[in-house]
């Protein structure tokens, strides 16, 4: 048995349950008129009743949305109009058709005192977009310019003269003793007998130690002219 | 996406510019270093390059010792061959002495492996390249004589005539070694008598 049949059969005073249902229905209709969305799941009869109530309410009195919704709608309209003006939207024709429909007619475009918060935010966003578009080009251009400048201004390769070379020599010239010179290893090693033929490691150790002593003496005297290594 | 491409391009260009500039600086630094060496170490003074070359030869000889202790004669031979590739300063007398000694050791090692032909080649190349008489050259002549003697023993049964020839060559090599040693000993005595 449907709800409508119950309603037609029972003409007596409303029960508390019926009153509660009526109040809930009234809140639902008020919410819809204020701009709320329909509940996702509804009985088909309830949905039909809601639609009928909405039509009746709309035809009987002017609907005024909530103040917050009104403000949001106005801001959206202004933002859309400003973006359309800056982003190359179709210009108003001579007949003023677009101008008449556009919300821009609500605001004097050149009066900064009349601009809303939405207008300022949009301008900031537009400026940051412009910077983001230009920045890569600027960085690339600067880098290319720097590379070209570095390539052009690098010093040319030139042979230094003997005087210039002498200027960069940091160590002193010292007289060379025999021990500081590169020379044959014969006097150091002596005759290599048959029993010593396999002792090449000992010979190279001896040669290296001898030359290292001479090299250290040379480096010491270069570092401290006039001194002798112990 | 296009912004990223531009940023990458900018980075590459900047890196190219900076690296070209830095490369020039590095070259200059190298030039300075080389010239300092030329000026402060003229002629036959001991140089860092010579000390490094001698150090390499010393370490390679020791490396060969370690391989031989482990019975790895092939690796030891490679270490000794590496001594022949060491780059010494131009005109350094130590270079010839060190390479002749390395050749003598390498030739004996190859001979001990039975590679007599290879050992003979190593000795011959060293003798041919030598520019002065030295105890190291005499030693290499003596090693050559020993190798020839060993080869003669090797083929004595099958090729007795060839073995005789090899023995004569061995004697020649040993005579050459003796001759060099005699000359050097005479020089020593002369120097001491002065």
Coordinates of C-alpha atoms in Angstrom, one line a residue:
Chain A
X1 CA 0.0 0.0 0.0
X2 CA 1.5 3.4 -1.0
X3 CA 1.8 6.5 1.1
X4 CA -0.6 8.3 -1.1
X5 CA -3.4 5.7 -0.3
X6 CA -2.7 6.1 3.4
X7 CA -3.0 9.8 3.1
X8 CA -6.4 9.6 1.2
X9 CA -7.9 7.1 3.5
X10 CA -7.0 8.7 6.7
X11 CA -8.7 12.1 7.1
X12 CA -8.3 12.3 10.8
X13 CA -5.8 14.5 12.7
X14 CA -2.2 14.0 11.9
X15 CA -0.3 11.6 13.9
X16 CA 3.2 12.5 15.4
X17 CA 4.9 10.4 12.8
X18 CA 3.1 12.2 10.0
X19 CA 4.0 15.5 11.5
X20 CA 7.6 14.5 11.7
X21 CA 7.6 13.4 8.1
X22 CA 6.0 16.7 7.1
X23 CA 8.6 18.7 9.0
X24 CA 11.4 16.7 7.4
X25 CA 9.9 17.3 3.9
X26 CA 9.6 21.0 4.6
X27 CA 13.2 21.2 5.6
X28 CA 14.2 19.4 2.4
X29 CA 12.2 21.8 0.3
X30 CA 13.6 24.8 2.1
X31 CA 17.1 23.5 1.5
X32 CA 16.5 23.0 -2.2
X33 CA 15.2 26.5 -2.5
X34 CA 18.4 27.8 -0.7
X35 CA 20.5 26.0 -3.3
X36 CA 21.3 22.7 -1.6
X37 CA 21.5 19.5 -3.7
X38 CA 19.0 16.7 -3.6
X39 CA 19.8 13.7 -1.5
X40 CA 21.4 11.0 -3.6
X41 CA 18.8 8.3 -2.7
X42 CA 15.1 9.2 -2.5
X43 CA 11.8 7.5 -2.8
X44 CA 10.2 8.1 -6.2
X45 CA 7.1 9.5 -4.6
X46 CA 9.1 11.8 -2.3
X47 CA 11.0 13.0 -5.4
X48 CA 7.8 13.8 -7.2
X49 CA 6.5 15.6 -4.2
X50 CA 9.7 17.6 -3.9
X51 CA 9.5 18.6 -7.6
X52 CA 5.9 19.7 -7.2
X53 CA 6.7 21.7 -4.1
X54 CA 9.6 23.4 -5.9
X55 CA 7.5 24.4 -8.8
X56 CA 4.8 25.8 -6.5
X57 CA 7.3 27.7 -4.4
X58 CA 9.0 29.2 -7.5
X59 CA 5.7 30.3 -9.0
X60 CA 4.4 31.8 -5.8
X61 CA 7.3 34.0 -4.7
X62 CA 10.7 35.3 -5.8
X63 CA 13.6 33.2 -4.7
X64 CA 16.5 34.8 -3.1
X65 CA 19.5 32.6 -2.6
X66 CA 21.6 32.7 0.6
X67 CA 23.9 35.7 0.9
X68 CA 27.1 33.6 0.7
X69 CA 25.9 31.9 -2.5
X70 CA 25.0 35.3 -3.9
X71 CA 28.5 36.6 -3.2
X72 CA 30.1 33.5 -4.7
X73 CA 28.1 33.8 -7.9
X74 CA 29.0 37.5 -8.3
X75 CA 32.7 36.8 -7.8
X76 CA 32.6 34.0 -10.3
X77 CA 30.9 36.2 -12.9
X78 CA 33.4 39.0 -12.3
X79 CA 36.4 36.7 -12.6
X80 CA 35.1 35.2 -15.8
X81 CA 34.6 38.6 -17.3
X82 CA 38.1 39.8 -16.4
X83 CA 39.7 36.7 -17.7
X84 CA 37.8 37.0 -20.9
X85 CA 38.9 40.6 -21.3
X86 CA 42.6 39.9 -20.7
X87 CA 42.7 36.5 -22.5
X88 CA 41.6 37.7 -25.9
X89 CA 37.9 36.8 -25.5
X90 CA 35.6 38.1 -28.2
X91 CA 35.3 41.8 -28.1
X92 CA 32.0 43.6 -27.8
X93 CA 30.4 44.4 -31.0
X94 CA 29.1 47.7 -32.1
X95 CA 25.7 46.7 -31.2
X96 CA 26.7 46.2 -27.6
X97 CA 25.4 42.7 -27.5
X98 CA 28.3 41.2 -25.6
X99 CA 28.6 44.3 -23.5
X100 CA 25.0 44.0 -22.4
X101 CA 25.4 40.4 -21.4
X102 CA 28.8 40.8 -19.8
X103 CA 29.1 41.3 -16.1
X104 CA 31.8 43.8 -16.8
X105 CA 29.0 46.4 -17.1
X106 CA 28.7 46.1 -13.4
X107 CA 32.1 47.5 -12.7
X108 CA 33.8 50.6 -14.1
X109 CA 37.0 48.9 -15.5
X110 CA 39.5 51.7 -14.7
X111 CA 38.5 52.6 -11.2
X112 CA 40.9 50.8 -8.8
X113 CA 38.8 51.6 -5.8
X114 CA 35.9 49.6 -7.1
X115 CA 38.0 46.4 -7.7
X116 CA 37.1 43.4 -5.7
X117 CA 39.4 40.9 -4.0
X118 CA 38.8 38.5 -6.8
X119 CA 40.2 41.1 -9.3
X120 CA 43.4 41.5 -7.3
X121 CA 44.0 37.8 -7.0
X122 CA 43.4 37.3 -10.7
X123 CA 45.9 40.0 -11.6
X124 CA 48.5 38.5 -9.3
X125 CA 48.0 35.1 -10.9
X126 CA 48.3 36.6 -14.4
X127 CA 51.6 38.3 -13.4
X128 CA 53.1 35.1 -12.1
X129 CA 52.0 33.3 -15.2
X130 CA 53.8 35.9 -17.3
X131 CA 57.0 35.6 -15.2
X132 CA 56.8 31.8 -15.5
X133 CA 56.6 32.2 -19.3
X134 CA 59.5 34.6 -19.5
X135 CA 61.9 33.1 -16.9
X136 CA 63.1 30.1 -19.0
X137 CA 63.9 32.4 -21.9
X138 CA 65.7 34.8 -19.7
X139 CA 67.8 32.0 -18.1
X140 CA 68.6 30.5 -21.4
X141 CA 69.6 33.8 -22.9
X142 CA 71.8 34.6 -19.9
X143 CA 73.5 31.2 -20.0
X144 CA 74.2 31.5 -23.8
X145 CA 75.6 35.0 -23.3
X146 CA 77.8 33.8 -20.5
X147 CA 79.1 30.9 -22.6
X148 CA 79.9 33.2 -25.5
X149 CA 81.6 35.8 -23.3
X150 CA 83.7 33.1 -21.6
X151 CA 84.7 31.7 -25.0
X152 CA 85.7 35.1 -26.4
X153 CA 87.5 36.5 -23.4
X154 CA 89.7 33.4 -22.6
X155 CA 93.4 34.3 -22.8
X156 CA 95.2 33.4 -26.0
X157 CA 97.8 30.6 -26.0
X158 CA 101.2 32.2 -26.2
X159 CA 104.7 30.9 -25.7
X160 CA 106.3 32.4 -22.7
X161 CA 109.7 34.0 -23.1
X162 CA 112.7 32.9 -21.1
X163 CA 112.4 35.9 -18.8
X164 CA 108.7 35.2 -18.0
X165 CA 109.6 31.5 -17.4
X166 CA 112.4 32.5 -15.0
X167 CA 109.9 34.6 -13.0
X168 CA 107.7 31.7 -12.2
X169 CA 110.6 29.4 -11.1
X170 CA 110.0 29.2 -7.3
X171 CA 113.1 27.3 -6.3
X172 CA 116.7 28.4 -6.1
X173 CA 119.5 27.2 -8.4
X174 CA 122.1 25.3 -6.5
X175 CA 125.4 23.8 -7.6
X176 CA 125.2 20.2 -8.4
X177 CA 127.5 17.6 -6.7
X178 CA 128.0 14.2 -8.3
X179 CA 125.5 12.6 -6.0
X180 CA 122.8 15.0 -7.3
X181 CA 123.3 14.0 -10.9
X182 CA 121.9 11.3 -13.1
X183 CA 124.8 9.0 -13.9
X184 CA 125.7 5.3 -14.8
X185 CA 125.2 2.8 -12.0
X186 CA 128.4 0.9 -12.6
X187 CA 130.5 2.5 -9.9
X188 CA 127.7 1.8 -7.4
X189 CA 127.0 -1.8 -8.4
X190 CA 130.4 -3.0 -9.5
X191 CA 131.1 -6.2 -11.3
X192 CA 128.2 -8.6 -11.4
X193 CA 129.6 -12.1 -10.8
X194 CA 127.9 -15.4 -11.7
X195 CA 126.6 -15.8 -8.2
X196 CA 125.0 -12.3 -8.3
X197 CA 123.3 -12.6 -11.6
X198 CA 120.0 -13.4 -10.0
X199 CA 120.2 -10.5 -7.5
X200 CA 118.6 -7.9 -9.8
X201 CA 116.2 -6.9 -7.0
X202 CA 119.1 -6.1 -4.7
X203 CA 120.8 -4.0 -7.3
X204 CA 117.7 -1.9 -8.1
X205 CA 117.1 -1.4 -4.4
X206 CA 120.7 -0.2 -4.0
X207 CA 120.4 2.1 -7.0
X208 CA 117.1 3.6 -5.9
X209 CA 118.4 4.2 -2.4
X210 CA 121.6 5.9 -3.7
X211 CA 119.7 8.1 -6.1
X212 CA 117.1 9.0 -3.5
X213 CA 119.8 10.2 -1.1
X214 CA 121.2 12.5 -3.8
X215 CA 117.7 13.7 -4.8
X216 CA 116.8 14.5 -1.2
X217 CA 120.0 16.4 -0.8
X218 CA 119.3 18.4 -3.9
X219 CA 115.8 19.2 -2.9
X220 CA 116.9 20.2 0.6
X221 CA 119.5 22.6 -0.7
X222 CA 117.0 24.0 -3.1
X223 CA 114.5 24.6 -0.3
X224 CA 117.2 26.0 2.0
X225 CA 120.1 27.6 0.0
X226 CA 123.3 27.5 1.9
X227 CA 122.4 24.4 4.0
X228 CA 123.7 20.9 3.5
X229 CA 121.6 17.8 4.2
X230 CA 122.9 15.8 7.2
Chain B
X1 CA 57.4 20.6 -20.4
X2 CA 58.7 23.2 -22.7
X3 CA 60.1 25.1 -19.7
X4 CA 62.1 22.1 -18.6
X5 CA 63.6 21.9 -22.1
X6 CA 64.7 25.5 -22.0
X7 CA 66.1 25.1 -18.5
X8 CA 68.1 22.0 -19.6
X9 CA 69.4 23.9 -22.7
X10 CA 70.4 26.8 -20.5
X11 CA 72.3 24.5 -18.1
X12 CA 74.1 22.8 -20.9
X13 CA 75.2 26.1 -22.4
X14 CA 76.4 27.4 -19.1
X15 CA 78.3 24.2 -18.4
X16 CA 79.9 24.4 -21.8
X17 CA 81.0 28.0 -21.3
X18 CA 82.4 27.3 -17.8
X19 CA 84.2 24.1 -18.9
X20 CA 85.9 25.8 -21.8
X21 CA 87.1 28.6 -19.6
X22 CA 88.4 26.1 -16.9
X23 CA 90.1 24.0 -19.6
X24 CA 92.2 26.9 -20.6
X25 CA 93.2 27.5 -16.9
X26 CA 94.2 23.8 -16.6
X27 CA 96.4 24.0 -19.6
X28 CA 98.1 27.1 -18.3
X29 CA 98.8 25.3 -15.0
X30 CA 100.4 22.4 -16.7
X31 CA 102.6 24.7 -18.8
X32 CA 103.8 26.4 -15.7
X33 CA 104.6 23.2 -14.0
X34 CA 106.6 21.8 -16.9
X35 CA 108.6 25.0 -17.3
X36 CA 109.5 25.2 -13.6
X37 CA 110.9 21.7 -13.9
X38 CA 112.9 22.7 -16.9
X39 CA 114.5 25.7 -15.3
X40 CA 115.2 24.3 -11.9
X41 CA 116.5 20.9 -13.0
X42 CA 118.8 21.5 -16.0
X43 CA 121.0 18.9 -17.5
X44 CA 121.8 15.8 -15.6
X45 CA 120.3 16.7 -12.1
X46 CA 118.3 14.0 -10.5
X47 CA 114.7 14.6 -11.2
X48 CA 111.4 13.5 -9.8
X49 CA 110.6 11.7 -13.0
X50 CA 113.8 9.7 -12.7
X51 CA 113.0 8.8 -9.1
X52 CA 109.5 7.7 -10.1
X53 CA 110.9 5.6 -12.9
X54 CA 113.4 3.9 -10.6
X55 CA 110.7 3.4 -8.0
X56 CA 108.6 1.6 -10.6
X57 CA 111.4 -0.6 -11.7
X58 CA 112.2 -1.5 -8.0
X59 CA 108.5 -2.4 -7.3
X60 CA 108.2 -4.5 -10.5
X61 CA 111.3 -6.5 -9.5
X62 CA 109.8 -7.1 -6.1
X63 CA 106.5 -8.1 -7.7
X64 CA 108.4 -10.6 -9.8
X65 CA 110.0 -11.9 -6.6
X66 CA 106.6 -12.5 -5.1
X67 CA 105.3 -14.3 -8.2
X68 CA 108.3 -16.5 -8.3
X69 CA 107.8 -17.4 -4.6
X70 CA 104.4 -18.6 -5.6
X71 CA 105.8 -20.5 -8.6
X72 CA 104.0 -18.1 -11.0
X73 CA 106.8 -17.6 -13.5
X74 CA 104.6 -16.3 -16.3
X75 CA 103.3 -13.5 -14.1
X76 CA 106.9 -12.8 -13.0
X77 CA 108.0 -12.6 -16.6
X78 CA 105.2 -10.1 -17.3
X79 CA 106.3 -7.9 -14.4
X80 CA 109.9 -7.9 -15.7
X81 CA 108.6 -7.1 -19.2
X82 CA 106.8 -4.1 -17.7
X83 CA 110.2 -2.7 -16.6
X84 CA 111.3 -2.5 -20.2
X85 CA 108.3 -0.2 -20.9
X86 CA 109.0 2.3 -18.2
X87 CA 109.5 5.8 -19.5
X88 CA 112.7 7.3 -18.1
X89 CA 113.9 10.9 -18.6
X90 CA 115.6 11.5 -21.9
X91 CA 119.3 10.7 -21.7
X92 CA 119.3 9.3 -18.2
X93 CA 122.1 6.7 -18.0
X94 CA 120.2 4.8 -15.3
X95 CA 117.7 3.8 -18.0
X96 CA 120.1 1.7 -19.9
X97 CA 121.5 0.1 -16.7
X98 CA 118.0 -0.7 -15.3
X99 CA 116.7 -2.2 -18.6
X100 CA 119.8 -4.2 -19.2
X101 CA 119.5 -5.7 -15.8
X102 CA 115.8 -6.4 -16.3
X103 CA 116.6 -8.1 -19.6
X104 CA 119.2 -10.3 -18.0
X105 CA 116.8 -11.4 -15.4
X106 CA 114.0 -11.9 -17.8
X107 CA 116.2 -13.9 -20.2
X108 CA 117.3 -16.2 -17.4
X109 CA 113.7 -16.7 -16.3
X110 CA 112.6 -17.6 -19.8
X111 CA 115.5 -20.0 -20.2
X112 CA 114.5 -21.6 -16.9
X113 CA 111.0 -22.1 -18.5
X114 CA 112.6 -23.8 -21.5
X115 CA 111.9 -20.8 -23.8
X116 CA 115.5 -20.6 -25.0
X117 CA 114.7 -18.9 -28.3
X118 CA 112.7 -16.2 -26.6
X119 CA 115.4 -15.7 -23.9
X120 CA 118.0 -15.3 -26.6
X121 CA 115.9 -12.7 -28.4
X122 CA 115.5 -10.7 -25.1
X123 CA 119.2 -10.7 -24.6
X124 CA 120.1 -9.9 -28.2
X125 CA 117.8 -6.9 -28.3
X126 CA 119.3 -5.5 -25.1
X127 CA 122.9 -6.0 -26.3
X128 CA 122.1 -4.3 -29.7
X129 CA 120.5 -1.3 -28.0
X130 CA 123.3 -0.7 -25.5
X131 CA 125.2 2.5 -26.1
X132 CA 128.1 2.1 -23.7
X133 CA 130.1 -0.5 -21.9
X134 CA 128.9 -1.3 -18.5
X135 CA 128.8 -4.1 -15.9
X136 CA 125.2 -4.5 -16.8
X137 CA 126.0 -5.1 -20.4
X138 CA 128.8 -7.5 -19.5
X139 CA 126.2 -9.3 -17.3
X140 CA 123.8 -9.6 -20.2
X141 CA 126.6 -11.0 -22.5
X142 CA 127.3 -13.6 -19.8
X143 CA 123.6 -14.5 -19.5
X144 CA 123.5 -14.9 -23.3
X145 CA 126.5 -17.2 -23.1
X146 CA 124.7 -19.3 -20.5
X147 CA 121.6 -19.5 -22.6
X148 CA 123.6 -20.6 -25.7
X149 CA 125.3 -23.2 -23.5
X150 CA 122.0 -24.5 -22.3
X151 CA 120.7 -24.7 -25.9
X152 CA 123.7 -26.6 -26.9
X153 CA 123.1 -29.1 -24.2
X154 CA 119.5 -29.4 -25.3
X155 CA 120.3 -30.4 -28.9
X156 CA 123.6 -32.1 -28.3
X157 CA 122.2 -35.6 -28.9
X158 CA 120.3 -34.9 -32.1
X159 CA 122.4 -32.1 -33.6
X160 CA 126.0 -32.4 -32.4
X161 CA 127.3 -30.0 -35.0
X162 CA 124.8 -27.3 -34.1
X163 CA 125.6 -27.8 -30.5
X164 CA 129.2 -27.2 -31.2
X165 CA 128.4 -24.0 -33.0
X166 CA 126.3 -22.8 -30.1
X167 CA 129.1 -23.5 -27.6
X168 CA 131.4 -21.4 -29.7
X169 CA 128.9 -18.6 -29.7
X170 CA 128.5 -19.0 -26.0
X171 CA 132.3 -18.6 -25.5
X172 CA 132.2 -15.5 -27.7
X173 CA 129.5 -14.0 -25.5
X174 CA 131.4 -14.8 -22.3
X175 CA 134.6 -13.4 -23.8
X176 CA 132.7 -10.2 -24.6
X177 CA 131.6 -10.0 -21.0
X178 CA 135.1 -10.6 -19.8
X179 CA 136.4 -7.9 -22.2
X180 CA 134.0 -5.3 -21.0
X181 CA 134.7 -6.1 -17.4
X182 CA 138.4 -5.8 -18.0
X183 CA 138.1 -2.4 -19.6
X184 CA 135.9 -1.2 -16.8
X185 CA 138.3 -2.5 -14.2
X186 CA 141.2 -0.8 -15.9
X187 CA 139.3 2.4 -15.8
X188 CA 138.7 2.0 -12.1
X189 CA 142.3 1.5 -11.4
X190 CA 143.2 4.5 -13.4
X191 CA 140.8 6.6 -11.6
X192 CA 142.1 5.5 -8.2
X193 CA 145.7 6.1 -9.2
X194 CA 144.9 9.7 -10.0

